PDB file of C-alpha atoms in Angstrom:
ATOM      1  CA  MET A   1     -14.275  16.285  20.460  1.00  0.00           C
ATOM      2  CA  SER A   2     -15.696  19.665  20.341  1.00  0.00           C
ATOM      3  CA  LYS A   3     -18.424  19.848  17.802  1.00  0.00           C
ATOM      4  CA  GLN A   4     -18.000  22.891  15.059  1.00  0.00           C
ATOM      5  CA  SER A   5     -20.861  24.417  13.169  1.00  0.00           C
ATOM      6  CA  VAL A   6     -20.302  23.399   9.096  1.00  0.00           C
ATOM      7  CA  ALA A   7     -22.451  26.627   8.192  1.00  0.00           C
ATOM      8  CA  SER A   8     -19.687  28.591   9.815  1.00  0.00           C
ATOM      9  CA  ASP A   9     -16.870  26.511   8.460  1.00  0.00           C
ATOM     10  CA  SER A  10     -16.496  27.162   4.795  1.00  0.00           C
ATOM     11  CA  CYS A  11     -13.231  25.273   4.902  1.00  0.00           C
ATOM     12  CA  GLY A  12     -15.409  21.961   5.511  1.00  0.00           C
ATOM     13  CA  LEU A  13     -17.287  19.489   3.255  1.00  0.00           C
ATOM     14  CA  SER A  14     -20.838  20.626   2.711  1.00  0.00           C
ATOM     15  CA  HIS A  15     -22.779  17.652   1.309  1.00  0.00           C
ATOM     16  CA  TRP A  16     -22.236  14.205   0.682  1.00  0.00           C
ATOM     17  CA  PRO A  17     -22.740  12.471  -1.955  1.00  0.00           C
ATOM     18  CA  PRO A  18     -21.070  14.273  -4.711  1.00  0.00           C
ATOM     19  CA  GLU A  19     -22.293  14.900  -8.446  1.00  0.00           C
ATOM     20  CA  VAL A  20     -20.245  12.180 -10.265  1.00  0.00           C
ATOM     21  CA  ASP A  21     -19.612  14.293 -12.914  1.00  0.00           C
ATOM     22  CA  GLN A  22     -17.430  16.539 -10.847  1.00  0.00           C
ATOM     23  CA  ILE A  23     -14.371  14.197 -11.670  1.00  0.00           C
ATOM     24  CA  ALA A  24     -12.556  12.821 -14.651  1.00  0.00           C
ATOM     25  CA  PRO A  25     -14.484  10.522 -16.830  1.00  0.00           C
ATOM     26  CA  GLY A  26     -12.245   7.655 -16.631  1.00  0.00           C
ATOM     27  CA  TRP A  27     -13.101   7.553 -12.780  1.00  0.00           C
ATOM     28  CA  ARG A  28     -16.772   7.670 -12.719  1.00  0.00           C
ATOM     29  CA  PRO A  29     -17.400   3.773 -13.158  1.00  0.00           C
ATOM     30  CA  LEU A  30     -15.179   3.420 -10.103  1.00  0.00           C
ATOM     31  CA  LEU A  31     -16.820   6.051  -7.757  1.00  0.00           C
ATOM     32  CA  GLN A  32     -20.318   4.664  -8.845  1.00  0.00           C
ATOM     33  CA  ASP A  33     -19.792   1.408  -8.010  1.00  0.00           C
ATOM     34  CA  PHE A  34     -18.338   2.447  -4.807  1.00  0.00           C
ATOM     35  CA  LEU A  35     -21.241   4.909  -3.832  1.00  0.00           C
ATOM     36  CA  ARG A  36     -23.507   1.567  -4.435  1.00  0.00           C
ATOM     37  CA  SER A  37     -21.526  -0.735  -2.445  1.00  0.00           C
ATOM     38  CA  ALA A  38     -21.688  -1.625   1.199  1.00  0.00           C
ATOM     39  CA  GLU A  39     -18.590   0.246   2.322  1.00  0.00           C
ATOM     40  CA  GLY A  40     -19.807   3.552   0.297  1.00  0.00           C
ATOM     41  CA  GLN A  41     -23.432   3.556   1.719  1.00  0.00           C
ATOM     42  CA  ARG A  42     -21.313   3.231   4.855  1.00  0.00           C
ATOM     43  CA  VAL A  43     -19.306   6.379   4.113  1.00  0.00           C
ATOM     44  CA  THR A  44     -22.550   8.326   2.875  1.00  0.00           C
ATOM     45  CA  ALA A  45     -24.221   7.331   5.959  1.00  0.00           C
ATOM     46  CA  GLN A  46     -21.413   8.666   8.331  1.00  0.00           C
ATOM     47  CA  LEU A  47     -20.564  11.653   6.506  1.00  0.00           C
ATOM     48  CA  GLN A  48     -24.361  12.669   6.792  1.00  0.00           C
ATOM     49  CA  ALA A  49     -24.666  12.079  10.240  1.00  0.00           C
ATOM     50  CA  ASP A  50     -21.406  13.880  10.967  1.00  0.00           C
ATOM     51  CA  LEU A  51     -22.665  17.290   9.133  1.00  0.00           C
ATOM     52  CA  ALA A  52     -26.174  16.777  10.369  1.00  0.00           C
ATOM     53  CA  ALA A  53     -24.256  16.961  13.891  1.00  0.00           C
ATOM     54  CA  GLY A  54     -22.701  20.191  13.185  1.00  0.00           C
ATOM     55  CA  ILE A  55     -19.155  18.192  12.974  1.00  0.00           C
ATOM     56  CA  ALA A  56     -17.102  19.568  10.404  1.00  0.00           C
ATOM     57  CA  VAL A  57     -15.401  17.377   7.880  1.00  0.00           C
ATOM     58  CA  PHE A  58     -12.310  17.914   5.747  1.00  0.00           C
ATOM     59  CA  PRO A  59     -11.560  18.895   3.075  1.00  0.00           C
ATOM     60  CA  PRO A  60     -14.516  20.603   1.411  1.00  0.00           C
ATOM     61  CA  GLU A  61     -13.962  18.336  -1.450  1.00  0.00           C
ATOM     62  CA  PRO A  62     -12.740  15.042  -0.671  1.00  0.00           C
ATOM     63  CA  LEU A  63     -12.235  14.003  -4.659  1.00  0.00           C
ATOM     64  CA  ARG A  64     -10.177  16.715  -6.008  1.00  0.00           C
ATOM     65  CA  ALA A  65      -7.422  14.756  -6.813  1.00  0.00           C
ATOM     66  CA  LEU A  66      -9.816  12.784  -9.170  1.00  0.00           C
ATOM     67  CA  ARG A  67     -11.179  16.003 -10.901  1.00  0.00           C
ATOM     68  CA  LEU A  68      -7.539  17.387 -11.343  1.00  0.00           C
ATOM     69  CA  THR A  69      -5.771  14.247 -12.465  1.00  0.00           C
ATOM     70  CA  ALA A  70      -7.605  12.041 -15.005  1.00  0.00           C
ATOM     71  CA  PRO A  71      -6.825   8.155 -15.135  1.00  0.00           C
ATOM     72  CA  GLU A  72      -5.442   8.225 -18.889  1.00  0.00           C
ATOM     73  CA  ASP A  73      -2.810  10.972 -17.485  1.00  0.00           C
ATOM     74  CA  VAL A  74      -1.460   9.838 -14.642  1.00  0.00           C
ATOM     75  CA  ARG A  75       2.264   8.846 -14.462  1.00  0.00           C
ATOM     76  CA  VAL A  76       3.083   9.161 -10.954  1.00  0.00           C
ATOM     77  CA  VAL A  77       1.050   8.048  -8.093  1.00  0.00           C
ATOM     78  CA  ILE A  78       2.069   9.306  -4.410  1.00  0.00           C
ATOM     79  CA  LEU A  79      -0.038   7.887  -1.705  1.00  0.00           C
ATOM     80  CA  GLY A  80      -0.819   9.148   1.675  1.00  0.00           C
ATOM     81  CA  GLN A  81      -2.676   8.522   4.764  1.00  0.00           C
ATOM     82  CA  ASP A  82      -5.516  10.798   5.668  1.00  0.00           C
ATOM     83  CA  PRO A  83      -6.136  14.464   5.015  1.00  0.00           C
ATOM     84  CA  TYR A  84      -4.775  17.068   7.381  1.00  0.00           C
ATOM     85  CA  HIS A  85      -7.607  17.380  10.285  1.00  0.00           C
ATOM     86  CA  GLY A  86      -7.165  21.386  11.125  1.00  0.00           C
ATOM     87  CA  PRO A  87      -9.481  23.765   9.847  1.00  0.00           C
ATOM     88  CA  GLY A  88      -8.556  25.113   6.642  1.00  0.00           C
ATOM     89  CA  GLN A  89      -5.524  22.803   5.825  1.00  0.00           C
ATOM     90  CA  ALA A  90      -6.955  20.014   3.674  1.00  0.00           C
ATOM     91  CA  CYS A  91      -7.778  20.743   0.143  1.00  0.00           C
ATOM     92  CA  GLY A  92      -8.360  17.318  -1.372  1.00  0.00           C
ATOM     93  CA  LEU A  93      -4.579  16.700  -2.387  1.00  0.00           C
ATOM     94  CA  ALA A  94      -2.291  14.298  -0.201  1.00  0.00           C
ATOM     95  CA  PHE A  95       0.146  16.567   1.455  1.00  0.00           C
ATOM     96  CA  ALA A  96      -1.017  19.552  -0.110  1.00  0.00           C
ATOM     97  CA  VAL A  97      -2.302  22.871   1.883  1.00  0.00           C
ATOM     98  CA  PRO A  98      -4.357  25.547   0.050  1.00  0.00           C
ATOM     99  CA  PRO A  99      -2.397  29.199  -0.822  1.00  0.00           C
ATOM    100  CA  GLY A 100      -1.717  31.244   2.405  1.00  0.00           C
ATOM    101  CA  VAL A 101      -1.933  28.521   4.495  1.00  0.00           C
ATOM    102  CA  LYS A 102       1.264  27.506   6.970  1.00  0.00           C
ATOM    103  CA  THR A 103       3.003  24.780   5.522  1.00  0.00           C
ATOM    104  CA  PRO A 104       2.607  21.644   7.594  1.00  0.00           C
ATOM    105  CA  PRO A 105       5.679  19.669   8.764  1.00  0.00           C
ATOM    106  CA  SER A 106       5.251  16.724   6.312  1.00  0.00           C
ATOM    107  CA  LEU A 107       5.369  18.977   3.293  1.00  0.00           C
ATOM    108  CA  ARG A 108       7.911  21.197   4.808  1.00  0.00           C
ATOM    109  CA  ASN A 109       9.891  17.856   4.562  1.00  0.00           C
ATOM    110  CA  ILE A 110       9.016  16.993   1.112  1.00  0.00           C
ATOM    111  CA  PHE A 111      10.442  20.770   0.164  1.00  0.00           C
ATOM    112  CA  LYS A 112      13.872  19.681   1.727  1.00  0.00           C
ATOM    113  CA  GLU A 113      14.122  16.686   0.336  1.00  0.00           C
ATOM    114  CA  LEU A 114      13.340  18.050  -3.138  1.00  0.00           C
ATOM    115  CA  GLN A 115      15.860  21.007  -2.148  1.00  0.00           C
ATOM    116  CA  ARG A 116      18.437  18.133  -1.343  1.00  0.00           C
ATOM    117  CA  GLU A 117      17.951  16.565  -4.795  1.00  0.00           C
ATOM    118  CA  PHE A 118      17.965  19.237  -7.262  1.00  0.00           C
ATOM    119  CA  GLY A 119      20.176  21.636  -5.498  1.00  0.00           C
ATOM    120  CA  ARG A 120      17.721  24.413  -5.002  1.00  0.00           C
ATOM    121  CA  ALA A 121      14.526  25.590  -3.398  1.00  0.00           C
ATOM    122  CA  PRO A 122      10.770  24.690  -4.750  1.00  0.00           C
ATOM    123  CA  HIS A 123       8.548  27.223  -5.567  1.00  0.00           C
ATOM    124  CA  ALA A 124       5.820  26.386  -2.876  1.00  0.00           C
ATOM    125  CA  ALA A 125       2.708  28.401  -3.910  1.00  0.00           C
ATOM    126  CA  GLY A 126       0.404  26.343  -5.941  1.00  0.00           C
ATOM    127  CA  LEU A 127       3.208  23.563  -6.517  1.00  0.00           C
ATOM    128  CA  LEU A 128       1.233  20.169  -5.405  1.00  0.00           C
ATOM    129  CA  ASP A 129      -1.541  21.442  -7.690  1.00  0.00           C
ATOM    130  CA  HIS A 130       1.171  21.964 -10.643  1.00  0.00           C
ATOM    131  CA  TRP A 131       2.075  18.490  -9.769  1.00  0.00           C
ATOM    132  CA  ALA A 132      -1.250  17.193 -10.230  1.00  0.00           C
ATOM    133  CA  ARG A 133      -1.977  18.785 -13.764  1.00  0.00           C
ATOM    134  CA  GLN A 134       1.403  16.890 -14.578  1.00  0.00           C
ATOM    135  CA  GLY A 135      -0.229  13.559 -14.106  1.00  0.00           C
ATOM    136  CA  VAL A 136       1.115  13.233 -10.474  1.00  0.00           C
ATOM    137  CA  LEU A 137      -2.098  11.700  -8.648  1.00  0.00           C
ATOM    138  CA  LEU A 138      -1.724  12.791  -4.892  1.00  0.00           C
ATOM    139  CA  LEU A 139      -4.096  10.411  -3.042  1.00  0.00           C
ATOM    140  CA  ASN A 140      -4.823   9.456   0.593  1.00  0.00           C
ATOM    141  CA  SER A 141      -5.707   6.081   1.521  1.00  0.00           C
ATOM    142  CA  SER A 142      -8.598   7.614   3.670  1.00  0.00           C
ATOM    143  CA  LEU A 143     -10.172  10.824   1.951  1.00  0.00           C
ATOM    144  CA  THR A 144     -12.304  12.677   4.669  1.00  0.00           C
ATOM    145  CA  VAL A 145     -11.469  13.337   8.621  1.00  0.00           C
ATOM    146  CA  ARG A 146     -13.567  14.701  10.931  1.00  0.00           C
ATOM    147  CA  SER A 147     -12.026  18.198  12.435  1.00  0.00           C
ATOM    148  CA  GLY A 148      -9.304  18.065  15.174  1.00  0.00           C
ATOM    149  CA  ALA A 149      -9.502  14.224  15.116  1.00  0.00           C
ATOM    150  CA  ALA A 150      -6.415  12.492  12.904  1.00  0.00           C
ATOM    151  CA  ALA A 151      -7.129   9.137  11.364  1.00  0.00           C
ATOM    152  CA  SER A 152     -10.792   9.621  12.239  1.00  0.00           C
ATOM    153  CA  HIS A 153     -12.500   7.720   8.991  1.00  0.00           C
ATOM    154  CA  THR A 154      -9.647   5.845   8.736  1.00  0.00           C
ATOM    155  CA  ARG A 155     -11.746   2.805   8.914  1.00  0.00           C
ATOM    156  CA  LEU A 156     -14.709   3.994   7.380  1.00  0.00           C
ATOM    157  CA  GLY A 157     -14.766   2.252   4.033  1.00  0.00           C
ATOM    158  CA  TRP A 158     -12.549   4.639   2.025  1.00  0.00           C
ATOM    159  CA  GLN A 159     -10.137   2.151   1.218  1.00  0.00           C
ATOM    160  CA  ALA A 160     -12.566   0.121  -0.712  1.00  0.00           C
ATOM    161  CA  LEU A 161     -12.375   2.965  -3.547  1.00  0.00           C
ATOM    162  CA  THR A 162      -8.514   3.908  -3.205  1.00  0.00           C
ATOM    163  CA  ASP A 163      -7.846   0.207  -3.484  1.00  0.00           C
ATOM    164  CA  ALA A 164      -9.977   0.218  -6.890  1.00  0.00           C
ATOM    165  CA  LEU A 165      -8.381   3.191  -8.210  1.00  0.00           C
ATOM    166  CA  VAL A 166      -5.050   1.928  -7.588  1.00  0.00           C
ATOM    167  CA  ASN A 167      -5.979  -1.474  -9.132  1.00  0.00           C
ATOM    168  CA  GLN A 168      -7.231   0.430 -12.103  1.00  0.00           C
ATOM    169  CA  LEU A 169      -3.943   2.077 -12.668  1.00  0.00           C
ATOM    170  CA  ALA A 170      -1.704  -1.029 -11.891  1.00  0.00           C
ATOM    171  CA  GLU A 171      -3.483  -2.969 -14.649  1.00  0.00           C
ATOM    172  CA  GLY A 172      -2.919  -0.376 -17.297  1.00  0.00           C
ATOM    173  CA  GLU A 173      -0.873  -0.199 -20.052  1.00  0.00           C
ATOM    174  CA  ARG A 174       1.189   2.488 -18.748  1.00  0.00           C
ATOM    175  CA  ALA A 175       4.422   2.074 -16.531  1.00  0.00           C
ATOM    176  CA  LEU A 176       3.990   4.287 -13.678  1.00  0.00           C
ATOM    177  CA  VAL A 177       5.846   5.188 -10.365  1.00  0.00           C
ATOM    178  CA  PHE A 178       4.265   4.594  -7.233  1.00  0.00           C
ATOM    179  CA  MET A 179       5.621   6.380  -4.358  1.00  0.00           C
ATOM    180  CA  LEU A 180       4.868   4.501  -1.223  1.00  0.00           C
ATOM    181  CA  TRP A 181       5.661   6.671   1.914  1.00  0.00           C
ATOM    182  CA  GLY A 182       4.840   5.254   5.270  1.00  0.00           C
ATOM    183  CA  ALA A 183       3.062   1.771   6.356  1.00  0.00           C
ATOM    184  CA  HIS A 184      -0.409   2.895   5.277  1.00  0.00           C
ATOM    185  CA  ALA A 185       0.890   3.569   1.302  1.00  0.00           C
ATOM    186  CA  GLN A 186       3.206   0.583   1.508  1.00  0.00           C
ATOM    187  CA  ALA A 187       0.238  -1.727   2.377  1.00  0.00           C
ATOM    188  CA  LYS A 188      -0.829  -1.161  -1.307  1.00  0.00           C
ATOM    189  CA  ALA A 189       2.264  -2.552  -2.552  1.00  0.00           C
ATOM    190  CA  ARG A 190       1.104  -5.937  -2.980  1.00  0.00           C
ATOM    191  CA  LEU A 191      -2.408  -4.527  -4.476  1.00  0.00           C
ATOM    192  CA  ILE A 192      -0.222  -2.717  -6.815  1.00  0.00           C
ATOM    193  CA  GLU A 193       1.866  -5.999  -8.107  1.00  0.00           C
ATOM    194  CA  GLN A 194      -1.499  -7.961  -8.294  1.00  0.00           C
ATOM    195  CA  GLY A 195      -2.799  -5.860 -10.675  1.00  0.00           C
ATOM    196  CA  ALA A 196       0.268  -5.778 -12.727  1.00  0.00           C
ATOM    197  CA  ALA A 197       0.251  -9.301 -12.642  1.00  0.00           C
ATOM    198  CA  ALA A 198      -3.411  -9.670 -13.867  1.00  0.00           C
ATOM    199  CA  HIS A 199      -2.734  -7.253 -16.613  1.00  0.00           C
ATOM    200  CA  ASP A 200       0.183  -9.505 -17.572  1.00  0.00           C
ATOM    201  CA  VAL A 201      -1.917 -12.540 -17.703  1.00  0.00           C
ATOM    202  CA  LEU A 202      -4.806 -10.752 -19.759  1.00  0.00           C
ATOM    203  CA  ARG A 203      -1.909  -9.479 -22.551  1.00  0.00           C
ATOM    204  CA  ALA A 204      -0.777 -13.176 -23.083  1.00  0.00           C
ATOM    205  CA  ARG A 205      -4.135 -14.143 -23.494  1.00  0.00           C
ATOM    206  CA  HIS A 206      -5.240 -11.640 -25.823  1.00  0.00           C
ATOM    207  CA  PRO A 207      -2.071 -10.298 -27.653  1.00  0.00           C
ATOM    208  CA  VAL A 208      -2.654  -7.069 -29.280  1.00  0.00           C
ATOM    209  CA  ALA A 209      -0.462  -4.937 -31.764  1.00  0.00           C
ATOM    210  CA  ARG A 210       1.400  -2.373 -29.216  1.00  0.00           C
ATOM    211  CA  LEU A 211       4.515  -2.208 -27.051  1.00  0.00           C
ATOM    212  CA  PRO A 212       4.254  -4.278 -23.875  1.00  0.00           C
ATOM    213  CA  ARG A 213       4.058  -2.359 -20.801  1.00  0.00           C
ATOM    214  CA  GLY A 214       7.016  -2.053 -18.557  1.00  0.00           C
ATOM    215  CA  GLU A 215       7.466  -3.064 -14.783  1.00  0.00           C
ATOM    216  CA  HIS A 216       5.901  -0.367 -12.664  1.00  0.00           C
ATOM    217  CA  LEU A 217       8.533   1.475 -10.408  1.00  0.00           C
ATOM    218  CA  LEU A 218       7.463   1.277  -6.517  1.00  0.00           C
ATOM    219  CA  LEU A 219       9.634   3.424  -4.402  1.00  0.00           C
ATOM    220  CA  ALA A 220       9.347   2.795  -0.929  1.00  0.00           C
ATOM    221  CA  ALA A 221      10.537   5.219   2.305  1.00  0.00           C
ATOM    222  CA  ASN A 222       8.803   6.272   5.652  1.00  0.00           C
ATOM    223  CA  HIS A 223       6.342   8.720   5.871  1.00  0.00           C
ATOM    224  CA  PRO A 224       7.463  12.744   5.563  1.00  0.00           C
ATOM    225  CA  SER A 225       6.484  13.101   8.983  1.00  0.00           C
ATOM    226  CA  PRO A 226       8.979  14.809  11.616  1.00  0.00           C
ATOM    227  CA  LEU A 227       8.324  11.487  13.775  1.00  0.00           C
ATOM    228  CA  SER A 228       9.684   9.431  10.927  1.00  0.00           C
ATOM    229  CA  ALA A 229      11.507  10.965   8.095  1.00  0.00           C
ATOM    230  CA  LEU A 230      14.981  10.238   9.027  1.00  0.00           C
ATOM    231  CA  ARG A 231      14.299   7.224  10.700  1.00  0.00           C
ATOM    232  CA  PRO A 232      15.268   3.829   9.578  1.00  0.00           C
ATOM    233  CA  PRO A 233      14.719   1.580   7.776  1.00  0.00           C
ATOM    234  CA  VAL A 234      14.580   3.723   4.915  1.00  0.00           C
ATOM    235  CA  PRO A 235      14.540   7.391   5.880  1.00  0.00           C
ATOM    236  CA  PHE A 236      12.292   9.860   3.757  1.00  0.00           C
ATOM    237  CA  MET A 237      15.082  12.404   3.716  1.00  0.00           C
ATOM    238  CA  GLY A 238      17.510  11.352   1.497  1.00  0.00           C
ATOM    239  CA  CYS A 239      15.216   8.871  -0.523  1.00  0.00           C
ATOM    240  CA  GLY A 240      15.596  10.472  -4.067  1.00  0.00           C
ATOM    241  CA  HIS A 241      12.172   9.493  -5.065  1.00  0.00           C
ATOM    242  CA  PHE A 242      11.830  12.263  -7.173  1.00  0.00           C
ATOM    243  CA  ALA A 243      14.743  12.377  -9.081  1.00  0.00           C
ATOM    244  CA  ARG A 244      14.266   8.503  -9.622  1.00  0.00           C
ATOM    245  CA  ALA A 245      10.803   9.139 -11.018  1.00  0.00           C
ATOM    246  CA  ASN A 246      11.937  11.090 -13.482  1.00  0.00           C
ATOM    247  CA  ASP A 247      15.091   8.933 -14.430  1.00  0.00           C
ATOM    248  CA  PHE A 248      12.438   6.238 -15.100  1.00  0.00           C
ATOM    249  CA  LEU A 249       9.679   8.401 -16.741  1.00  0.00           C
ATOM    250  CA  ARG A 250      12.728   9.510 -19.294  1.00  0.00           C
ATOM    251  CA  THR A 251      13.614   5.646 -19.557  1.00  0.00           C
ATOM    252  CA  HIS A 252      10.039   5.476 -20.924  1.00  0.00           C
ATOM    253  CA  GLY A 253      10.065   8.028 -23.270  1.00  0.00           C
ATOM    254  CA  ASP A 254       8.209  10.355 -21.358  1.00  0.00           C
ATOM    255  CA  ARG A 255       8.571  13.892 -19.921  1.00  0.00           C
ATOM    256  CA  PRO A 256       9.979  14.657 -16.950  1.00  0.00           C
ATOM    257  CA  VAL A 257       7.649  16.225 -13.969  1.00  0.00           C
ATOM    258  CA  ASP A 258       8.193  19.625 -13.124  1.00  0.00           C
ATOM    259  CA  TRP A 259       8.847  18.951  -9.297  1.00  0.00           C
ATOM    260  CA  LEU A 260      10.310  22.479  -8.450  1.00  0.00           C
ATOM    261  CA  GLY A 261       7.466  24.541 -10.306  1.00  0.00           C
ATOM    262  CA  ASP A 262       9.708  26.198 -12.560  1.00  0.00           C
ATOM    263  CA  ALA A 263       6.795  26.509 -15.189  1.00  0.00           C
ATOM    264  CA  LEU A 264       4.486  28.417 -12.383  1.00  0.00           C
ATOM    265  CA  PRO A 265       3.514  31.787 -12.913  1.00  0.00           C
ATOM    266  CA  GLY A 266       5.909  34.040 -10.263  1.00  0.00           C
ATOM    267  CA  ALA A 267       8.306  30.951  -9.944  1.00  0.00           C
ATOM    268  CA  SER A 268      11.146  33.649 -10.034  1.00  0.00           C
ATOM    269  CA  THR A 269      10.143  33.938  -6.095  1.00  0.00           C
ATOM    270  CA  PRO A 270      11.125  30.276  -4.783  1.00  0.00           C
ATOM    271  CA  LEU A 271      10.732  29.269  -1.110  1.00  0.00           C
ATOM    272  CA  ALA A 272      14.162  29.875  -0.282  1.00  0.00           C
ATOM    273  CA  GLY A 273      17.176  31.588  -2.253  1.00  0.00           C
ATOM    274  CA  HIS A 274      19.942  29.422  -4.007  1.00  0.00           C
ATOM    275  CA  GLY A 275      21.933  27.949  -1.671  1.00  0.00           C
ATOM    276  CA  GLN A 276      19.796  28.493   1.314  1.00  0.00           C
ATOM    277  CA  LEU A 277      17.860  25.745   3.081  1.00  0.00           C
ATOM    278  CA  VAL A 278      14.435  25.466   3.606  1.00  0.00           C
ATOM    279  CA  ALA A 279      13.506  26.219   7.226  1.00  0.00           C
TER     280      ALA A 279
END
């Protein structure tokens, strides 16, 4: 892999560790624990070594999902694998890219599935940021990657943090939707179930005067990558996850997610016209 100057690559990470107050307060204890842990120290050491060697690391803000979506606001969790490894692509939200960047194949398949489910194309610009601000946590299992080297930080230790984040949500009072796309995301299914069970045991031992939390909804399908989106056992294309999530939210007295971005400024210009397919 060729080295790439961080100083000349504004789309890459500039320093690590971050200031803890950059993320929502409800996530901060978990981040602090992680940074003090053996896994967190290993992540810090490797990121600092990569940066010192002039290796570009993406995204520039690995914890952006934790800044945009506070734990108390989370209603849906979409789990990805690791960030895009091309310059300018990763932005700290799973599957999202910054404005003006060509839509990657996985995201394009997400747009196609949205159109299939709702009958019209989504408004692409800023759409996933819009999801994040509605309580959709777009979380990758690994939060950084070296430039041009997919999955290069997969075994670095990030899972200790992302597992803790998922566990905190699973143990909470709110019934959530978890979208598990691909094997990496589906590996967290047991963690979600264990977290929910731990919550139920605690609630039984310490009854409180509030309504019982319903069961979380776990939706599993293949990853939206073109390599797997149409393959069995559960193809991503045709999975119906977005409509099913909204049905679940309504059942629990919650508002649906504006998956298509109708509330976005300039939403009169969708990705494709009515009746047209996303290319």
